[in-house]
């Protein structure tokens, strides 16, 4: 059985993290920034699973990946609620147009 070397997983995860970082920095609306953050969290999950697969007797990498997935789901829920409130108040999802968060 051929196994994929650990370096390949790390390369894919690094590329995914860089793409997510570039999206988070360059996008001009909150949804794009949120998508970039999700890509970065997924790259962390790839690293955790790859290292867990590298040492099959320990399941800590898979447990950490599950924890990251749960935190990412909670983050998306809270972030979308905040985005909806900001849109309801400012009628825009452009972060540059939202100067202050006072009532």
PDB file of C-alpha atoms in Angstrom:
ATOM      1  CA  UNK A   1       0.000   0.000   0.000  1.00  0.00           C
ATOM      2  CA  UNK A   2       1.405   3.384  -1.015  1.00  0.00           C
ATOM      3  CA  UNK A   3       1.197   6.091   1.571  1.00  0.00           C
ATOM      4  CA  UNK A   4       1.394   9.768   0.868  1.00  0.00           C
ATOM      5  CA  UNK A   5       4.449  11.340   2.515  1.00  0.00           C
ATOM      6  CA  UNK A   6       3.926  13.825   5.329  1.00  0.00           C
ATOM      7  CA  UNK A   7       5.586  16.599   3.326  1.00  0.00           C
ATOM      8  CA  UNK A   8       2.811  16.527   0.735  1.00  0.00           C
ATOM      9  CA  UNK A   9       0.170  17.154   3.398  1.00  0.00           C
ATOM     10  CA  UNK A  10       2.240  19.985   4.841  1.00  0.00           C
ATOM     11  CA  UNK A  11       2.700  21.573   1.419  1.00  0.00           C
ATOM     12  CA  UNK A  12      -1.048  21.481   0.696  1.00  0.00           C
ATOM     13  CA  UNK A  13      -1.839  22.853   4.138  1.00  0.00           C
ATOM     14  CA  UNK A  14       0.708  25.673   3.750  1.00  0.00           C
ATOM     15  CA  UNK A  15      -0.691  26.584   0.336  1.00  0.00           C
ATOM     16  CA  UNK A  16      -4.236  26.560   1.690  1.00  0.00           C
ATOM     17  CA  UNK A  17      -3.204  28.735   4.633  1.00  0.00           C
ATOM     18  CA  UNK A  18      -1.513  31.242   2.323  1.00  0.00           C
ATOM     19  CA  UNK A  19      -4.577  31.392   0.082  1.00  0.00           C
ATOM     20  CA  UNK A  20      -6.824  31.927   3.108  1.00  0.00           C
ATOM     21  CA  UNK A  21      -4.537  34.658   4.441  1.00  0.00           C
ATOM     22  CA  UNK A  22      -4.485  36.405   1.059  1.00  0.00           C
ATOM     23  CA  UNK A  23      -8.281  36.241   0.857  1.00  0.00           C
ATOM     24  CA  UNK A  24      -8.659  37.600   4.391  1.00  0.00           C
ATOM     25  CA  UNK A  25      -6.352  40.517   3.667  1.00  0.00           C
ATOM     26  CA  UNK A  26      -7.604  41.472   0.194  1.00  0.00           C
ATOM     27  CA  UNK A  27     -11.375  41.064   0.451  1.00  0.00           C
ATOM     28  CA  UNK A  28     -13.431  44.183   1.046  1.00  0.00           C
ATOM     29  CA  UNK A  29     -16.440  42.632   2.744  1.00  0.00           C
ATOM     30  CA  UNK A  30     -17.006  40.605   5.875  1.00  0.00           C
ATOM     31  CA  UNK A  31     -18.160  37.412   4.159  1.00  0.00           C
ATOM     32  CA  UNK A  32     -14.937  37.167   2.142  1.00  0.00           C
ATOM     33  CA  UNK A  33     -12.856  37.725   5.265  1.00  0.00           C
ATOM     34  CA  UNK A  34     -14.818  34.999   7.032  1.00  0.00           C
ATOM     35  CA  UNK A  35     -14.217  32.591   4.138  1.00  0.00           C
ATOM     36  CA  UNK A  36     -10.489  33.283   4.301  1.00  0.00           C
ATOM     37  CA  UNK A  37     -10.451  32.524   8.026  1.00  0.00           C
ATOM     38  CA  UNK A  38     -12.294  29.273   7.399  1.00  0.00           C
ATOM     39  CA  UNK A  39      -9.678  28.256   4.804  1.00  0.00           C
ATOM     40  CA  UNK A  40      -6.934  28.926   7.336  1.00  0.00           C
ATOM     41  CA  UNK A  41      -8.714  26.796   9.940  1.00  0.00           C
ATOM     42  CA  UNK A  42      -9.086  23.985   7.407  1.00  0.00           C
ATOM     43  CA  UNK A  43      -5.354  24.107   6.696  1.00  0.00           C
ATOM     44  CA  UNK A  44      -4.721  23.686  10.418  1.00  0.00           C
ATOM     45  CA  UNK A  45      -7.025  20.655  10.374  1.00  0.00           C
ATOM     46  CA  UNK A  46      -5.024  19.124   7.517  1.00  0.00           C
ATOM     47  CA  UNK A  47      -1.842  19.549   9.553  1.00  0.00           C
ATOM     48  CA  UNK A  48      -3.397  18.018  12.652  1.00  0.00           C
ATOM     49  CA  UNK A  49      -4.721  14.993  10.779  1.00  0.00           C
ATOM     50  CA  UNK A  50      -1.433  14.542   8.894  1.00  0.00           C
ATOM     51  CA  UNK A  51       0.586  14.499  12.100  1.00  0.00           C
ATOM     52  CA  UNK A  52      -1.964  12.201  13.710  1.00  0.00           C
ATOM     53  CA  UNK A  53      -1.630   9.826  10.760  1.00  0.00           C
ATOM     54  CA  UNK A  54       2.151  10.020  11.099  1.00  0.00           C
ATOM     55  CA  UNK A  55       1.838   8.611  14.652  1.00  0.00           C
ATOM     56  CA  UNK A  56      -1.165   6.211  14.438  1.00  0.00           C
ATOM     57  CA  UNK A  57      -1.038   5.136  18.082  1.00  0.00           C
ATOM     58  CA  UNK A  58      -2.061   8.559  19.316  1.00  0.00           C
ATOM     59  CA  UNK A  59      -5.395  10.095  18.371  1.00  0.00           C
ATOM     60  CA  UNK A  60      -4.654  13.543  19.767  1.00  0.00           C
ATOM     61  CA  UNK A  61      -4.370  15.139  16.303  1.00  0.00           C
ATOM     62  CA  UNK A  62      -7.786  13.875  15.303  1.00  0.00           C
ATOM     63  CA  UNK A  63      -9.284  15.066  18.585  1.00  0.00           C
ATOM     64  CA  UNK A  64      -7.746  18.514  18.115  1.00  0.00           C
ATOM     65  CA  UNK A  65      -9.100  18.605  14.551  1.00  0.00           C
ATOM     66  CA  UNK A  66     -12.572  17.798  15.854  1.00  0.00           C
ATOM     67  CA  UNK A  67     -12.205  20.597  18.396  1.00  0.00           C
ATOM     68  CA  UNK A  68     -11.150  23.031  15.633  1.00  0.00           C
ATOM     69  CA  UNK A  69     -14.210  22.036  13.573  1.00  0.00           C
ATOM     70  CA  UNK A  70     -16.522  22.708  16.533  1.00  0.00           C
ATOM     71  CA  UNK A  71     -14.866  26.075  17.219  1.00  0.00           C
ATOM     72  CA  UNK A  72     -15.095  26.993  13.514  1.00  0.00           C
ATOM     73  CA  UNK A  73     -18.815  26.186  13.478  1.00  0.00           C
ATOM     74  CA  UNK A  74     -19.365  28.370  16.534  1.00  0.00           C
ATOM     75  CA  UNK A  75     -17.256  31.123  14.984  1.00  0.00           C
ATOM     76  CA  UNK A  76     -19.299  31.091  11.787  1.00  0.00           C
ATOM     77  CA  UNK A  77     -22.530  31.285  13.757  1.00  0.00           C
ATOM     78  CA  UNK A  78     -21.396  34.259  15.823  1.00  0.00           C
ATOM     79  CA  UNK A  79     -19.723  36.017  12.894  1.00  0.00           C
ATOM     80  CA  UNK A  80     -22.794  35.711  10.659  1.00  0.00           C
ATOM     81  CA  UNK A  81     -25.006  37.055  13.457  1.00  0.00           C
ATOM     82  CA  UNK A  82     -22.675  40.048  13.849  1.00  0.00           C
ATOM     83  CA  UNK A  83     -22.571  40.591  10.083  1.00  0.00           C
ATOM     84  CA  UNK A  84     -26.365  40.559   9.888  1.00  0.00           C
ATOM     85  CA  UNK A  85     -26.603  43.112  12.719  1.00  0.00           C
ATOM     86  CA  UNK A  86     -23.981  45.351  11.094  1.00  0.00           C
ATOM     87  CA  UNK A  87     -25.785  45.110   7.749  1.00  0.00           C
ATOM     88  CA  UNK A  88     -29.104  45.926   9.411  1.00  0.00           C
ATOM     89  CA  UNK A  89     -27.622  49.036  11.005  1.00  0.00           C
ATOM     90  CA  UNK A  90     -25.257  50.342   8.287  1.00  0.00           C
ATOM     91  CA  UNK A  91     -26.862  48.763   5.174  1.00  0.00           C
ATOM     92  CA  UNK A  92     -23.390  47.636   4.052  1.00  0.00           C
ATOM     93  CA  UNK A  93     -20.980  44.773   4.669  1.00  0.00           C
ATOM     94  CA  UNK A  94     -17.898  46.765   3.632  1.00  0.00           C
ATOM     95  CA  UNK A  95     -15.540  46.970   6.646  1.00  0.00           C
ATOM     96  CA  UNK A  96     -14.232  50.383   5.494  1.00  0.00           C
ATOM     97  CA  UNK A  97     -17.718  51.905   5.665  1.00  0.00           C
ATOM     98  CA  UNK A  98     -18.244  50.733   9.237  1.00  0.00           C
ATOM     99  CA  UNK A  99     -16.197  53.335  11.101  1.00  0.00           C
ATOM    100  CA  UNK A 100     -17.651  53.060  14.588  1.00  0.00           C
ATOM    101  CA  UNK A 101     -19.930  50.604  16.334  1.00  0.00           C
ATOM    102  CA  UNK A 102     -21.857  53.091  18.474  1.00  0.00           C
ATOM    103  CA  UNK A 103     -25.666  53.314  18.462  1.00  0.00           C
TER     104      UNK A 103
END
